[in-house]
PDB file of N, CA and C in Angstrom:
ATOM      1  N   ALA A   1     -76.818  18.592 -41.590  1.00 81.00           N
ATOM      2  CA  ALA A   1     -75.584  19.285 -41.923  1.00 81.00           C
ATOM      3  C   ALA A   1     -74.715  18.446 -42.860  1.00 81.00           C
ATOM      4  N   ALA A   2     -74.823  17.130 -42.769  1.00 84.00           N
ATOM      5  CA  ALA A   2     -73.956  16.279 -43.580  1.00 84.00           C
ATOM      6  C   ALA A   2     -74.081  16.612 -45.068  1.00 84.00           C
ATOM      7  N   CYS A   3     -75.276  16.788 -45.542  1.00 90.00           N
ATOM      8  CA  CYS A   3     -75.468  17.078 -46.971  1.00 90.00           C
ATOM      9  C   CYS A   3     -75.266  18.555 -47.288  1.00 90.00           C
ATOM     10  N   HIS A   4     -75.828  19.436 -46.462  1.00 91.00           N
ATOM     11  CA  HIS A   4     -75.784  20.864 -46.773  1.00 91.00           C
ATOM     12  C   HIS A   4     -74.434  21.504 -46.492  1.00 91.00           C
ATOM     13  N   ASP A   5     -73.652  20.948 -45.600  1.00 90.00           N
ATOM     14  CA  ASP A   5     -72.306  21.487 -45.379  1.00 90.00           C
ATOM     15  C   ASP A   5     -71.378  21.152 -46.544  1.00 90.00           C
ATOM     16  N   ALA A   6     -71.578  19.965 -47.129  1.00 90.00           N
ATOM     17  CA  ALA A   6     -70.695  19.502 -48.196  1.00 90.00           C
ATOM     18  C   ALA A   6     -71.298  19.645 -49.599  1.00 90.00           C
ATOM     19  N   GLY A   7     -72.590  19.941 -49.693  1.00 89.00           N
ATOM     20  CA  GLY A   7     -73.231  20.051 -51.003  1.00 89.00           C
ATOM     21  C   GLY A   7     -73.500  18.704 -51.651  1.00 89.00           C
ATOM     22  N   ILE A   8     -73.686  17.679 -50.859  1.00 89.00           N
ATOM     23  CA  ILE A   8     -73.910  16.319 -51.358  1.00 89.00           C
ATOM     24  C   ILE A   8     -75.267  16.219 -52.056  1.00 89.00           C
ATOM     25  N   ALA A   9     -75.313  15.498 -53.148  1.00 87.00           N
ATOM     26  CA  ALA A   9     -76.531  15.213 -53.924  1.00 87.00           C
ATOM     27  C   ALA A   9     -77.240  16.474 -54.384  1.00 87.00           C
ATOM     28  N   GLY A  10     -76.472  17.525 -54.634  1.00 87.00           N
ATOM     29  CA  GLY A  10     -77.045  18.767 -55.125  1.00 87.00           C
ATOM     30  C   GLY A  10     -77.610  19.675 -54.041  1.00 87.00           C
ATOM     31  N   ALA A  11     -77.369  19.332 -52.773  1.00 91.00           N
ATOM     32  CA  ALA A  11     -77.882  20.156 -51.673  1.00 91.00           C
ATOM     33  C   ALA A  11     -77.218  21.533 -51.706  1.00 91.00           C
ATOM     34  N   PRO A  12     -78.017  22.593 -51.593  1.00 92.00           N
ATOM     35  CA  PRO A  12     -77.407  23.918 -51.532  1.00 92.00           C
ATOM     36  C   PRO A  12     -76.625  24.054 -50.230  1.00 92.00           C
ATOM     37  N   LYS A  13     -75.411  24.545 -50.327  1.00 92.00           N
ATOM     38  CA  LYS A  13     -74.574  24.666 -49.137  1.00 92.00           C
ATOM     39  C   LYS A  13     -75.112  25.738 -48.204  1.00 92.00           C
ATOM     40  N   SER A  14     -74.983  25.471 -46.926  1.00 88.00           N
ATOM     41  CA  SER A  14     -75.386  26.449 -45.916  1.00 88.00           C
ATOM     42  C   SER A  14     -74.619  27.743 -46.142  1.00 88.00           C
ATOM     43  N   GLY A  15     -75.334  28.854 -46.137  1.00 90.00           N
ATOM     44  CA  GLY A  15     -74.704  30.156 -46.316  1.00 90.00           C
ATOM     45  C   GLY A  15     -74.511  30.595 -47.751  1.00 90.00           C
ATOM     46  N   ASP A  16     -74.808  29.729 -48.735  1.00 92.00           N
ATOM     47  CA  ASP A  16     -74.651  30.072 -50.148  1.00 92.00           C
ATOM     48  C   ASP A  16     -75.930  30.747 -50.635  1.00 92.00           C
ATOM     49  N   LYS A  17     -75.974  32.055 -50.504  1.00 92.00           N
ATOM     50  CA  LYS A  17     -77.192  32.809 -50.811  1.00 92.00           C
ATOM     51  C   LYS A  17     -77.653  32.632 -52.252  1.00 92.00           C
ATOM     52  N   SER A  18     -76.716  32.530 -53.194  1.00 93.00           N
ATOM     53  CA  SER A  18     -77.118  32.380 -54.598  1.00 93.00           C
ATOM     54  C   SER A  18     -77.765  31.020 -54.849  1.00 93.00           C
ATOM     55  N   ALA A  19     -77.338  29.998 -54.133  1.00 90.00           N
ATOM     56  CA  ALA A  19     -77.940  28.676 -54.299  1.00 90.00           C
ATOM     57  C   ALA A  19     -79.315  28.597 -53.639  1.00 90.00           C
ATOM     58  N   TRP A  20     -79.495  29.331 -52.552  1.00 91.00           N
ATOM     59  CA  TRP A  20     -80.767  29.303 -51.823  1.00 91.00           C
ATOM     60  C   TRP A  20     -81.812  30.227 -52.424  1.00 91.00           C
ATOM     61  N   ALA A  21     -81.400  31.281 -53.127  1.00 92.00           N
ATOM     62  CA  ALA A  21     -82.336  32.294 -53.630  1.00 92.00           C
ATOM     63  C   ALA A  21     -83.480  31.715 -54.464  1.00 92.00           C
ATOM     64  N   PRO A  22     -83.210  30.863 -55.480  1.00 92.00           N
ATOM     65  CA  PRO A  22     -84.331  30.348 -56.266  1.00 92.00           C
ATOM     66  C   PRO A  22     -85.244  29.428 -55.458  1.00 92.00           C
ATOM     67  N   ARG A  23     -84.685  28.763 -54.478  1.00 91.00           N
ATOM     68  CA  ARG A  23     -85.500  27.897 -53.627  1.00 91.00           C
ATOM     69  C   ARG A  23     -86.390  28.748 -52.724  1.00 91.00           C
ATOM     70  N   LEU A  24     -85.819  29.778 -52.142  1.00 93.00           N
ATOM     71  CA  LEU A  24     -86.580  30.665 -51.276  1.00 93.00           C
ATOM     72  C   LEU A  24     -87.668  31.395 -52.055  1.00 93.00           C
ATOM     73  N   ALA A  25     -87.406  31.677 -53.324  1.00 95.00           N
ATOM     74  CA  ALA A  25     -88.396  32.360 -54.160  1.00 95.00           C
ATOM     75  C   ALA A  25     -89.683  31.540 -54.301  1.00 95.00           C
ATOM     76  N   GLN A  26     -89.588  30.226 -54.090  1.00 94.00           N
ATOM     77  CA  GLN A  26     -90.769  29.355 -54.154  1.00 94.00           C
ATOM     78  C   GLN A  26     -91.634  29.493 -52.904  1.00 94.00           C
ATOM     79  N   GLY A  27     -91.081  30.107 -51.863  1.00 95.00           N
ATOM     80  CA  GLY A  27     -91.814  30.294 -50.614  1.00 95.00           C
ATOM     81  C   GLY A  27     -91.372  29.296 -49.555  1.00 95.00           C
ATOM     82  N   LYS A  28     -91.439  29.757 -48.323  1.00 96.00           N
ATOM     83  CA  LYS A  28     -91.032  28.902 -47.207  1.00 96.00           C
ATOM     84  C   LYS A  28     -91.882  27.644 -47.093  1.00 96.00           C
ATOM     85  N   GLU A  29     -93.172  27.771 -47.379  1.00 97.00           N
ATOM     86  CA  GLU A  29     -94.050  26.598 -47.261  1.00 97.00           C
ATOM     87  C   GLU A  29     -93.606  25.485 -48.206  1.00 97.00           C
ATOM     88  N   THR A  30     -93.149  25.856 -49.404  1.00 96.00           N
ATOM     89  CA  THR A  30     -92.645  24.855 -50.348  1.00 96.00           C
ATOM     90  C   THR A  30     -91.361  24.232 -49.820  1.00 96.00           C
ATOM     91  N   LEU A  31     -90.474  25.050 -49.259  1.00 96.00           N
ATOM     92  CA  LEU A  31     -89.243  24.511 -48.679  1.00 96.00           C
ATOM     93  C   LEU A  31     -89.551  23.550 -47.533  1.00 96.00           C
ATOM     94  N   TYR A  32     -90.496  23.930 -46.685  1.00 97.00           N
ATOM     95  CA  TYR A  32     -90.888  23.043 -45.586  1.00 97.00           C
ATOM     96  C   TYR A  32     -91.421  21.718 -46.134  1.00 97.00           C
ATOM     97  N   LYS A  33     -92.295  21.804 -47.130  1.00 97.00           N
ATOM     98  CA  LYS A  33     -92.893  20.596 -47.715  1.00 97.00           C
ATOM     99  C   LYS A  33     -91.820  19.681 -48.292  1.00 97.00           C
ATOM    100  N   HIS A  34     -90.893  20.246 -49.054  1.00 96.00           N
ATOM    101  CA  HIS A  34     -89.833  19.431 -49.657  1.00 96.00           C
ATOM    102  C   HIS A  34     -88.933  18.819 -48.584  1.00 96.00           C
ATOM    103  N   ALA A  35     -88.638  19.582 -47.540  1.00 96.00           N
ATOM    104  CA  ALA A  35     -87.778  19.065 -46.478  1.00 96.00           C
ATOM    105  C   ALA A  35     -88.476  17.950 -45.698  1.00 96.00           C
ATOM    106  N   ILE A  36     -89.772  18.090 -45.494  1.00 98.00           N
ATOM    107  CA  ILE A  36     -90.516  17.093 -44.711  1.00 98.00           C
ATOM    108  C   ILE A  36     -90.855  15.864 -45.549  1.00 98.00           C
ATOM    109  N   GLU A  37     -91.346  16.070 -46.762  1.00 98.00           N
ATOM    110  CA  GLU A  37     -91.820  14.956 -47.595  1.00 98.00           C
ATOM    111  C   GLU A  37     -90.765  14.397 -48.536  1.00 98.00           C
ATOM    112  N   GLY A  38     -89.703  15.163 -48.762  1.00 96.00           N
ATOM    113  CA  GLY A  38     -88.687  14.763 -49.727  1.00 96.00           C
ATOM    114  C   GLY A  38     -88.988  15.373 -51.082  1.00 96.00           C
ATOM    115  N   TYR A  39     -87.959  15.420 -51.930  1.00 94.00           N
ATOM    116  CA  TYR A  39     -88.113  16.058 -53.238  1.00 94.00           C
ATOM    117  C   TYR A  39     -86.977  15.609 -54.148  1.00 94.00           C
ATOM    118  N   THR A  40     -87.317  15.372 -55.409  1.00 94.00           N
ATOM    119  CA  THR A  40     -86.317  15.100 -56.428  1.00 94.00           C
ATOM    120  C   THR A  40     -86.498  16.134 -57.527  1.00 94.00           C
ATOM    121  N   GLY A  41     -85.430  16.877 -57.804  1.00 88.00           N
ATOM    122  CA  GLY A  41     -85.490  17.915 -58.819  1.00 88.00           C
ATOM    123  C   GLY A  41     -84.297  17.851 -59.747  1.00 88.00           C
ATOM    124  N   LYS A  42     -84.174  18.848 -60.626  1.00 87.00           N
ATOM    125  CA  LYS A  42     -83.061  18.880 -61.580  1.00 87.00           C
ATOM    126  C   LYS A  42     -81.716  19.000 -60.878  1.00 87.00           C
ATOM    127  N   ALA A  43     -81.702  19.710 -59.754  1.00 82.00           N
ATOM    128  CA  ALA A  43     -80.432  19.971 -59.067  1.00 82.00           C
ATOM    129  C   ALA A  43     -80.019  18.858 -58.115  1.00 82.00           C
ATOM    130  N   GLY A  44     -80.929  17.960 -57.762  1.00 87.00           N
ATOM    131  CA  GLY A  44     -80.555  16.893 -56.844  1.00 87.00           C
ATOM    132  C   GLY A  44     -81.733  16.312 -56.092  1.00 87.00           C
ATOM    133  N   VAL A  45     -81.418  15.691 -54.962  1.00 92.00           N
ATOM    134  CA  VAL A  45     -82.407  14.955 -54.191  1.00 92.00           C
ATOM    135  C   VAL A  45     -82.401  15.433 -52.745  1.00 92.00           C
ATOM    136  N   MET A  46     -83.597  15.608 -52.184  1.00 94.00           N
ATOM    137  CA  MET A  46     -83.751  15.888 -50.762  1.00 94.00           C
ATOM    138  C   MET A  46     -84.554  14.739 -50.193  1.00 94.00           C
ATOM    139  N   PRO A  47     -83.922  13.856 -49.398  1.00 95.00           N
ATOM    140  CA  PRO A  47     -84.699  12.774 -48.801  1.00 95.00           C
ATOM    141  C   PRO A  47     -85.651  13.326 -47.748  1.00 95.00           C
ATOM    142  N   ALA A  48     -86.766  12.675 -47.573  1.00 97.00           N
ATOM    143  CA  ALA A  48     -87.731  13.104 -46.561  1.00 97.00           C
ATOM    144  C   ALA A  48     -87.034  13.240 -45.211  1.00 97.00           C
ATOM    145  N   LYS A  49     -87.211  14.419 -44.609  1.00 96.00           N
ATOM    146  CA  LYS A  49     -86.634  14.738 -43.307  1.00 96.00           C
ATOM    147  C   LYS A  49     -85.132  14.480 -43.249  1.00 96.00           C
ATOM    148  N   GLY A  50     -84.472  14.625 -44.388  1.00 93.00           N
ATOM    149  CA  GLY A  50     -83.030  14.423 -44.431  1.00 93.00           C
ATOM    150  C   GLY A  50     -82.625  13.002 -44.052  1.00 93.00           C
ATOM    151  N   GLY A  51     -83.560  12.084 -44.204  1.00 94.00           N
ATOM    152  CA  GLY A  51     -83.295  10.691 -43.840  1.00 94.00           C
ATOM    153  C   GLY A  51     -83.560  10.399 -42.371  1.00 94.00           C
ATOM    154  N   ARG A  52     -83.975  11.398 -41.611  1.00 95.00           N
ATOM    155  CA  ARG A  52     -84.245  11.239 -40.172  1.00 95.00           C
ATOM    156  C   ARG A  52     -85.749  11.298 -39.926  1.00 95.00           C
ATOM    157  N   THR A  53     -86.439  10.240 -40.334  1.00 94.00           N
ATOM    158  CA  THR A  53     -87.894  10.219 -40.222  1.00 94.00           C
ATOM    159  C   THR A  53     -88.379  10.236 -38.778  1.00 94.00           C
ATOM    160  N   ASP A  54     -87.455  10.087 -37.819  1.00 97.00           N
ATOM    161  CA  ASP A  54     -87.827  10.151 -36.408  1.00 97.00           C
ATOM    162  C   ASP A  54     -87.999  11.579 -35.911  1.00 97.00           C
ATOM    163  N   LEU A  55     -87.591  12.565 -36.712  1.00 97.00           N
ATOM    164  CA  LEU A  55     -87.692  13.965 -36.301  1.00 97.00           C
ATOM    165  C   LEU A  55     -89.088  14.517 -36.591  1.00 97.00           C
ATOM    166  N   SER A  56     -89.542  15.427 -35.748  1.00 98.00           N
ATOM    167  CA  SER A  56     -90.865  16.030 -35.932  1.00 98.00           C
ATOM    168  C   SER A  56     -90.839  17.023 -37.094  1.00 98.00           C
ATOM    169  N   ASP A  57     -92.013  17.281 -37.644  1.00 98.00           N
ATOM    170  CA  ASP A  57     -92.133  18.275 -38.712  1.00 98.00           C
ATOM    171  C   ASP A  57     -91.678  19.641 -38.206  1.00 98.00           C
ATOM    172  N   GLU A  58     -92.002  19.962 -36.961  1.00 98.00           N
ATOM    173  CA  GLU A  58     -91.627  21.254 -36.386  1.00 98.00           C
ATOM    174  C   GLU A  58     -90.109  21.408 -36.312  1.00 98.00           C
ATOM    175  N   LEU A  59     -89.414  20.349 -35.968  1.00 97.00           N
ATOM    176  CA  LEU A  59     -87.952  20.411 -35.895  1.00 97.00           C
ATOM    177  C   LEU A  59     -87.355  20.581 -37.293  1.00 97.00           C
ATOM    178  N   ILE A  60     -87.931  19.942 -38.281  1.00 97.00           N
ATOM    179  CA  ILE A  60     -87.465  20.098 -39.664  1.00 97.00           C
ATOM    180  C   ILE A  60     -87.697  21.534 -40.125  1.00 97.00           C
ATOM    181  N   GLN A  61     -88.855  22.103 -39.799  1.00 97.00           N
ATOM    182  CA  GLN A  61     -89.124  23.490 -40.157  1.00 97.00           C
ATOM    183  C   GLN A  61     -88.123  24.429 -39.481  1.00 97.00           C
ATOM    184  N   ALA A  62     -87.790  24.152 -38.233  1.00 97.00           N
ATOM    185  CA  ALA A  62     -86.801  24.976 -37.529  1.00 97.00           C
ATOM    186  C   ALA A  62     -85.432  24.859 -38.191  1.00 97.00           C
ATOM    187  N   ALA A  63     -85.086  23.681 -38.680  1.00 94.00           N
ATOM    188  CA  ALA A  63     -83.807  23.494 -39.372  1.00 94.00           C
ATOM    189  C   ALA A  63     -83.784  24.287 -40.679  1.00 94.00           C
ATOM    190  N   VAL A  64     -84.900  24.284 -41.411  1.00 94.00           N
ATOM    191  CA  VAL A  64     -84.990  25.075 -42.638  1.00 94.00           C
ATOM    192  C   VAL A  64     -84.827  26.551 -42.310  1.00 94.00           C
ATOM    193  N   ASP A  65     -85.522  27.016 -41.286  1.00 94.00           N
ATOM    194  CA  ASP A  65     -85.411  28.420 -40.880  1.00 94.00           C
ATOM    195  C   ASP A  65     -83.967  28.771 -40.510  1.00 94.00           C
ATOM    196  N   HIS A  66     -83.298  27.867 -39.828  1.00 93.00           N
ATOM    197  CA  HIS A  66     -81.895  28.098 -39.431  1.00 93.00           C
ATOM    198  C   HIS A  66     -81.003  28.237 -40.665  1.00 93.00           C
ATOM    199  N   MET A  67     -81.171  27.335 -41.627  1.00 91.00           N
ATOM    200  CA  MET A  67     -80.333  27.408 -42.831  1.00 91.00           C
ATOM    201  C   MET A  67     -80.604  28.671 -43.631  1.00 91.00           C
ATOM    202  N   LEU A  68     -81.861  29.096 -43.679  1.00 90.00           N
ATOM    203  CA  LEU A  68     -82.191  30.320 -44.414  1.00 90.00           C
ATOM    204  C   LEU A  68     -81.620  31.553 -43.729  1.00 90.00           C
ATOM    205  N   ALA A  69     -81.473  31.499 -42.430  1.00 89.00           N
ATOM    206  CA  ALA A  69     -80.950  32.643 -41.687  1.00 89.00           C
ATOM    207  C   ALA A  69     -79.448  32.812 -41.860  1.00 89.00           C
ATOM    208  N   GLN A  70     -78.779  31.781 -42.356  1.00 86.00           N
ATOM    209  CA  GLN A  70     -77.317  31.857 -42.495  1.00 86.00           C
ATOM    210  C   GLN A  70     -76.929  32.676 -43.664  1.00 86.00           C
TER     211      GLN A  70
END
């Protein structure tokens, strides 16, 4: 929430459908991969597992699903 609530490092804000739309268009599997492994793109940086490498892949996927549902 720290990054996505505030939009830090180019993170799309939770609930901002226009910011999430192009990411979602890539497919959920791509979003899961970027959230788990990390990603650097034109819009910013997503650290692997949001910097919480102690979290399971399943929990990260659930967090992605939660943000997409907002």
